[in-house]
Amino acid sequence: MSNDDTELEARLEAQDSFEPPESFVEQANVSDPGVYEAFEENWPECWNDAADMLDWQSDYEQTFDGSNPPFFEWFTGGELNASANCLDRHLDERGDEVAIEWIGEPTEEANRTYTYEDLHREVNEAAAALREMGVGEDDVVTMYMPMIPELAVAMLACARIGAPHSVVFAGFSADALATRMNAADSEYLVTADGYYRRGDPLDHLSKANEGLDAVEHDTETVVVERLPEADSFGHDLREDQRLWVDAVHAQKGAEVDPVARDAEDMLFLMYTSGTTGQPKGVKHTTGGYLSWAAWTSHAVLDIKPEDTYFCSADIGWITGHSYIVYGPLALGTTTMMYEGTPDYPDRDRLWEIIEEYEATQLYTAPTAIRAFMKWGSQYPDSHDLSSLRLLGTVGEPINPRAWKWYYTHIGDEACPIVDTWWQTETGGQMITTLPGVGEMKPGSAGPPLPGVDAEIVDTRGESVEAGRAGYLTVNKPWPGMLRTLYRNDDRFVDEYWREYSDTDSDDWRDWVYFPEDGAKIDEDGYITVLGRVDDVINVSGHRLGTMEIESAIVGVEGVAEAAVVGGDHDVKGEAVYAYVITEDGYDENEELREAIVAGVESAIGPIARPEAVIFTPELPKTRSGKIMRRLLEDIANGDDLGNTSTLRNPEVVSAIQEQVGE
Ligand code: 6R9
């Protein structure tokens, strides 16, 4: 490190709050600090500002309907179409401007640019193709696709004909695909033959087909050919499968009128991990969700039509839905889509892309920032990143060191950082500073957005003092919130409302949303989110249920019992640690360890791959027989274990520690 760097580090180390750069404030979409008070005084009508960013086919009659808690409704009586809002309405003024800038791997291959005209045309053709296949309004269409433009096209085509989509992350396993298609009774799948990872072609269709084998009803599939002949895996299509080129290009020039959807009609489903083994089908609606995605993209990400906005998430997660596809396109901007990884062909890949396309915003995850930090600042330093105006993070807490590194080495101290807390369930951002208004404090997401009423409470639901840890709750509904868990209203109430609501009350004010995160608040009302308080672990910003992983491990021959916990990890934030008891007659050996890792990968996907598999004769249990997960976490982290005498089997602790120390 040079002397200058050392000085800079020392100066930053001491600084715990940062004013938004003046140059940014001057041009910010939202820069009036009065917005907080104005929204509070005018709740819920303040949210008409969000709805009015959209074009409605018929106007809504009521902003908020709280008559049947917790099944809240927004913009009732209104009708709109999400694809018309993301495409048609931009054609007159911005038809020739770029909607999607796609950067594919391998890097020497041609990238693709879609103007709004191009995207509109292809979405119409795809909508016609889906209709031709028999997809009707409200039929759930599953997408199991890599980061290729056809994924966004297929989503918007579904939205155009009123068919909700359910996107399954391409890195998920065949089992995960089948579970989600079965749960949603989804009869249609759009997938791809393969894609590239670090230059190598991956066979995706075989995995999709394996999933389809486990789907209990008839299905129809459309397959996008992503791979050129030379790299393709020579798949034969089944009878109920056809190629995207045949289906979509057969509809050349087709025009499909955007279906008028009720504000409360489902736009999409997204399955996410929860406390039990079964993933939850989070249901989002057309009016509330799209308003939220558009308004937050405007107020928090400061997106303007002339921007080239880059979010490095995968569309298979909610971040990609709200902040690669719906929010940015609703605002008529250029949204980038990158297929590859940040370290291929070299560790400066993102910086090269930002320089080349003159990206104006970068929205990424703390896990990526920690990796960039580890690789070293020489990678970003060798590129001109001066086009950047705003930086954002999402998915997990960001530690102040990583925040400061991002601020200096990527933002050159000239870009505000928005640390945005939200969830699949919230539809969009909820807690973050407004970049043109609020002071930033590294490590703290910031205050709730205007109109959002968050509070940190203790187990009884009483507000906790500043500085003390408690549970994050949200007291007032908001337009982007999930409406229910698909076909499971009871679980919806149990998971998010029962804890802190008066569930007998029919007054919406007695209902409190519980996101299952721990948090603390400071004197200025800034919230630091500490992490999940349920059995969900956050690996590289991805939510994984410990139960899902445990059931995969117990499914491996030779395993009697398993407990999975999240241990600290430098780059991933948390990593999966699996404690395993073998069945009698099975050896605790490398072969079994490998079978366990393979079992987890095939049930969930490589993201759930255990960092360590620790064999143990027993699991530490309380006297009432509950597994002491906290203790297993401490062992994984090498922390001081404190008093273990309340355990039913304290001797097991040293046995496990020996294994970990090996
Ligand atoms: C958008 C997304 C949601 C969980 C959430 C929380 C964690 C997200 C965060 C954060 C601290 C932030 N989380 N953003 N924790 N600071 N800025 O990530 O959705 O995949 O559903 O995960 O992620 O624990 O409850 P999702």
PDB file of N, CA and C in Angstrom, residues 1 5 9 12-13 342-343 347-348 350-351 362 364-381 393 397-410 417 442 569-572:
ATOM      1  N   MET A   1       0.834  -1.203   0.000  1.00  0.00           N
ATOM      2  CA  MET A   1       0.000   0.000   0.000  1.00  0.00           C
ATOM      3  C   MET A   1       0.873   1.258   0.000  1.00  0.00           C
ATOM      4  N   ASP A   5      -2.545   5.820   0.285  1.00  0.00           N
ATOM      5  CA  ASP A   5      -3.592   4.861   0.630  1.00  0.00           C
ATOM      6  C   ASP A   5      -3.724   4.705   2.131  1.00  0.00           C
ATOM      7  N   GLU A   9      -7.013   5.447   4.263  1.00  0.00           N
ATOM      8  CA  GLU A   9      -7.649   4.427   5.108  1.00  0.00           C
ATOM      9  C   GLU A   9      -7.844   4.945   6.519  1.00  0.00           C
ATOM     10  N   LEU A  12     -10.635   7.484   6.645  1.00  0.00           N
ATOM     11  CA  LEU A  12     -11.960   6.873   6.512  1.00  0.00           C
ATOM     12  C   LEU A  12     -12.350   6.062   7.743  1.00  0.00           C
ATOM     13  N   GLU A  13     -11.364   5.394   8.286  1.00  0.00           N
ATOM     14  CA  GLU A  13     -11.584   4.555   9.467  1.00  0.00           C
ATOM     15  C   GLU A  13     -12.284   5.367  10.556  1.00  0.00           C
ATOM     16  N   PRO A 342     -18.063 -11.993 -12.219  1.00  0.00           N
ATOM     17  CA  PRO A 342     -17.185 -10.816 -12.165  1.00  0.00           C
ATOM     18  C   PRO A 342     -15.701 -11.146 -12.348  1.00  0.00           C
ATOM     19  N   ASP A 343     -15.336 -12.418 -12.327  1.00  0.00           N
ATOM     20  CA  ASP A 343     -13.914 -12.764 -12.367  1.00  0.00           C
ATOM     21  C   ASP A 343     -13.507 -13.492 -13.645  1.00  0.00           C
ATOM     22  N   ARG A 347     -10.433 -10.482 -13.190  1.00  0.00           N
ATOM     23  CA  ARG A 347     -11.133  -9.928 -12.038  1.00  0.00           C
ATOM     24  C   ARG A 347     -11.532  -8.461 -12.203  1.00  0.00           C
ATOM     25  N   ASP A 348     -11.318  -7.939 -13.389  1.00  0.00           N
ATOM     26  CA  ASP A 348     -11.754  -6.556 -13.610  1.00  0.00           C
ATOM     27  C   ASP A 348     -12.961  -6.514 -14.540  1.00  0.00           C
ATOM     28  N   LEU A 350     -16.270  -6.488 -14.278  1.00  0.00           N
ATOM     29  CA  LEU A 350     -17.334  -5.504 -14.066  1.00  0.00           C
ATOM     30  C   LEU A 350     -16.852  -4.092 -14.378  1.00  0.00           C
ATOM     31  N   TRP A 351     -15.618  -3.822 -14.012  1.00  0.00           N
ATOM     32  CA  TRP A 351     -15.073  -2.461 -14.212  1.00  0.00           C
ATOM     33  C   TRP A 351     -14.889  -2.182 -15.692  1.00  0.00           C
ATOM     34  N   LEU A 362     -24.389   1.441 -10.151  1.00  0.00           N
ATOM     35  CA  LEU A 362     -24.070   0.028  -9.944  1.00  0.00           C
ATOM     36  C   LEU A 362     -24.780  -0.431  -8.678  1.00  0.00           C
ATOM     37  N   THR A 364     -25.196  -3.799  -6.432  1.00  0.00           N
ATOM     38  CA  THR A 364     -24.623  -5.134  -6.283  1.00  0.00           C
ATOM     39  C   THR A 364     -24.740  -5.596  -4.827  1.00  0.00           C
ATOM     40  N   ALA A 365     -24.111  -6.731  -4.497  1.00  0.00           N
ATOM     41  CA  ALA A 365     -24.271  -7.308  -3.163  1.00  0.00           C
ATOM     42  C   ALA A 365     -22.985  -7.175  -2.352  1.00  0.00           C
ATOM     43  N   PRO A 366     -23.101  -7.051  -1.039  1.00  0.00           N
ATOM     44  CA  PRO A 366     -21.908  -6.965  -0.193  1.00  0.00           C
ATOM     45  C   PRO A 366     -20.933  -8.123  -0.406  1.00  0.00           C
ATOM     46  N   THR A 367     -21.443  -9.312  -0.676  1.00  0.00           N
ATOM     47  CA  THR A 367     -20.541 -10.453  -0.879  1.00  0.00           C
ATOM     48  C   THR A 367     -19.616 -10.189  -2.070  1.00  0.00           C
ATOM     49  N   ALA A 368     -20.157  -9.557  -3.116  1.00  0.00           N
ATOM     50  CA  ALA A 368     -19.333  -9.236  -4.283  1.00  0.00           C
ATOM     51  C   ALA A 368     -18.295  -8.179  -3.894  1.00  0.00           C
ATOM     52  N   ILE A 369     -18.726  -7.192  -3.120  1.00  0.00           N
ATOM     53  CA  ILE A 369     -17.798  -6.124  -2.735  1.00  0.00           C
ATOM     54  C   ILE A 369     -16.652  -6.700  -1.888  1.00  0.00           C
ATOM     55  N   ARG A 370     -16.988  -7.634  -0.997  1.00  0.00           N
ATOM     56  CA  ARG A 370     -15.911  -8.242  -0.190  1.00  0.00           C
ATOM     57  C   ARG A 370     -14.935  -9.016  -1.070  1.00  0.00           C
ATOM     58  N   ALA A 371     -15.458  -9.667  -2.112  1.00  0.00           N
ATOM     59  CA  ALA A 371     -14.557 -10.374  -3.033  1.00  0.00           C
ATOM     60  C   ALA A 371     -13.676  -9.369  -3.785  1.00  0.00           C
ATOM     61  N   PHE A 372     -14.266  -8.259  -4.258  1.00  0.00           N
ATOM     62  CA  PHE A 372     -13.480  -7.248  -4.985  1.00  0.00           C
ATOM     63  C   PHE A 372     -12.347  -6.713  -4.098  1.00  0.00           C
ATOM     64  N   MET A 373     -12.697  -6.515  -2.825  1.00  0.00           N
ATOM     65  CA  MET A 373     -11.727  -5.989  -1.868  1.00  0.00           C
ATOM     66  C   MET A 373     -10.548  -6.933  -1.708  1.00  0.00           C
ATOM     67  N   LYS A 374     -10.895  -8.214  -1.655  1.00  0.00           N
ATOM     68  CA  LYS A 374      -9.887  -9.234  -1.478  1.00  0.00           C
ATOM     69  C   LYS A 374      -8.973  -9.318  -2.708  1.00  0.00           C
ATOM     70  N   TRP A 375      -9.564  -9.153  -3.879  1.00  0.00           N
ATOM     71  CA  TRP A 375      -8.762  -9.218  -5.107  1.00  0.00           C
ATOM     72  C   TRP A 375      -7.833  -8.026  -5.215  1.00  0.00           C
ATOM     73  N   GLY A 376      -8.257  -6.889  -4.661  1.00  0.00           N
ATOM     74  CA  GLY A 376      -7.376  -5.720  -4.652  1.00  0.00           C
ATOM     75  C   GLY A 376      -7.855  -4.580  -5.524  1.00  0.00           C
ATOM     76  N   SER A 377      -7.482  -3.343  -5.125  1.00  0.00           N
ATOM     77  CA  SER A 377      -8.004  -2.159  -5.812  1.00  0.00           C
ATOM     78  C   SER A 377      -7.314  -1.926  -7.151  1.00  0.00           C
ATOM     79  N   GLN A 378      -6.236  -2.679  -7.446  1.00  0.00           N
ATOM     80  CA  GLN A 378      -5.599  -2.478  -8.762  1.00  0.00           C
ATOM     81  C   GLN A 378      -6.578  -2.771  -9.902  1.00  0.00           C
ATOM     82  N   TYR A 379      -7.569  -3.655  -9.669  1.00  0.00           N
ATOM     83  CA  TYR A 379      -8.517  -3.983 -10.760  1.00  0.00           C
ATOM     84  C   TYR A 379      -9.429  -2.806 -11.104  1.00  0.00           C
ATOM     85  N   PRO A 380     -10.157  -2.242 -10.121  1.00  0.00           N
ATOM     86  CA  PRO A 380     -10.954  -1.054 -10.483  1.00  0.00           C
ATOM     87  C   PRO A 380     -10.079   0.140 -10.842  1.00  0.00           C
ATOM     88  N   ASP A 381      -8.921   0.275 -10.191  1.00  0.00           N
ATOM     89  CA  ASP A 381      -8.073   1.447 -10.428  1.00  0.00           C
ATOM     90  C   ASP A 381      -7.618   1.559 -11.874  1.00  0.00           C
ATOM     91  N   THR A 393     -26.200  -1.307  -2.567  1.00  0.00           N
ATOM     92  CA  THR A 393     -25.983  -2.686  -2.123  1.00  0.00           C
ATOM     93  C   THR A 393     -27.296  -3.263  -1.634  1.00  0.00           C
ATOM     94  N   PRO A 397     -26.248  -7.583   5.323  1.00  0.00           N
ATOM     95  CA  PRO A 397     -25.600  -6.417   5.925  1.00  0.00           C
ATOM     96  C   PRO A 397     -24.239  -6.173   5.273  1.00  0.00           C
ATOM     97  N   ILE A 398     -23.859  -4.914   5.171  1.00  0.00           N
ATOM     98  CA  ILE A 398     -22.516  -4.601   4.667  1.00  0.00           C
ATOM     99  C   ILE A 398     -21.689  -4.049   5.822  1.00  0.00           C
ATOM    100  N   ASN A 399     -20.507  -4.592   6.001  1.00  0.00           N
ATOM    101  CA  ASN A 399     -19.653  -4.136   7.089  1.00  0.00           C
ATOM    102  C   ASN A 399     -19.011  -2.808   6.691  1.00  0.00           C
ATOM    103  N   PRO A 400     -18.773  -1.912   7.654  1.00  0.00           N
ATOM    104  CA  PRO A 400     -18.253  -0.576   7.330  1.00  0.00           C
ATOM    105  C   PRO A 400     -16.976  -0.610   6.489  1.00  0.00           C
ATOM    106  N   ARG A 401     -16.105  -1.572   6.694  1.00  0.00           N
ATOM    107  CA  ARG A 401     -14.868  -1.603   5.895  1.00  0.00           C
ATOM    108  C   ARG A 401     -15.174  -1.802   4.425  1.00  0.00           C
ATOM    109  N   ALA A 402     -16.079  -2.733   4.141  1.00  0.00           N
ATOM    110  CA  ALA A 402     -16.438  -2.988   2.741  1.00  0.00           C
ATOM    111  C   ALA A 402     -17.156  -1.768   2.160  1.00  0.00           C
ATOM    112  N   TRP A 403     -18.013  -1.159   2.973  1.00  0.00           N
ATOM    113  CA  TRP A 403     -18.726   0.060   2.529  1.00  0.00           C
ATOM    114  C   TRP A 403     -17.719   1.119   2.123  1.00  0.00           C
ATOM    115  N   LYS A 404     -16.714   1.354   2.956  1.00  0.00           N
ATOM    116  CA  LYS A 404     -15.741   2.422   2.695  1.00  0.00           C
ATOM    117  C   LYS A 404     -14.865   2.105   1.480  1.00  0.00           C
ATOM    118  N   TRP A 405     -14.588   0.842   1.317  1.00  0.00           N
ATOM    119  CA  TRP A 405     -13.811   0.442   0.141  1.00  0.00           C
ATOM    120  C   TRP A 405     -14.600   0.740  -1.130  1.00  0.00           C
ATOM    121  N   TYR A 406     -15.875   0.386  -1.102  1.00  0.00           N
ATOM    122  CA  TYR A 406     -16.781   0.615  -2.235  1.00  0.00           C
ATOM    123  C   TYR A 406     -16.856   2.124  -2.515  1.00  0.00           C
ATOM    124  N   TYR A 407     -17.003   2.886  -1.457  1.00  0.00           N
ATOM    125  CA  TYR A 407     -17.149   4.340  -1.552  1.00  0.00           C
ATOM    126  C   TYR A 407     -15.924   4.995  -2.199  1.00  0.00           C
ATOM    127  N   THR A 408     -14.733   4.548  -1.783  1.00  0.00           N
ATOM    128  CA  THR A 408     -13.527   5.185  -2.311  1.00  0.00           C
ATOM    129  C   THR A 408     -13.077   4.579  -3.635  1.00  0.00           C
ATOM    130  N   HIS A 409     -12.984   3.265  -3.688  1.00  0.00           N
ATOM    131  CA  HIS A 409     -12.356   2.666  -4.871  1.00  0.00           C
ATOM    132  C   HIS A 409     -13.289   2.547  -6.060  1.00  0.00           C
ATOM    133  N   ILE A 410     -14.585   2.442  -5.823  1.00  0.00           N
ATOM    134  CA  ILE A 410     -15.515   2.369  -6.957  1.00  0.00           C
ATOM    135  C   ILE A 410     -16.167   3.735  -7.182  1.00  0.00           C
ATOM    136  N   ILE A 417     -23.890   6.024  -1.545  1.00  0.00           N
ATOM    137  CA  ILE A 417     -24.186   4.591  -1.514  1.00  0.00           C
ATOM    138  C   ILE A 417     -25.540   4.405  -0.857  1.00  0.00           C
ATOM    139  N   PRO A 442     -22.029   4.185   7.253  1.00  0.00           N
ATOM    140  CA  PRO A 442     -21.608   2.843   6.829  1.00  0.00           C
ATOM    141  C   PRO A 442     -22.024   1.781   7.850  1.00  0.00           C
ATOM    142  N   HIS A 569     -18.320 -16.114   7.259  1.00  0.00           N
ATOM    143  CA  HIS A 569     -17.437 -16.320   6.112  1.00  0.00           C
ATOM    144  C   HIS A 569     -17.006 -14.965   5.556  1.00  0.00           C
ATOM    145  N   ASP A 570     -15.710 -14.806   5.329  1.00  0.00           N
ATOM    146  CA  ASP A 570     -15.120 -13.548   4.842  1.00  0.00           C
ATOM    147  C   ASP A 570     -15.819 -12.941   3.647  1.00  0.00           C
ATOM    148  N   VAL A 571     -16.099 -13.780   2.668  1.00  0.00           N
ATOM    149  CA  VAL A 571     -16.631 -13.273   1.417  1.00  0.00           C
ATOM    150  C   VAL A 571     -18.135 -13.509   1.310  1.00  0.00           C
ATOM    151  N   LYS A 572     -18.552 -14.719   1.688  1.00  0.00           N
ATOM    152  CA  LYS A 572     -19.970 -15.066   1.510  1.00  0.00           C
ATOM    153  C   LYS A 572     -20.868 -14.492   2.594  1.00  0.00           C
TER     154      LYS A 572
END
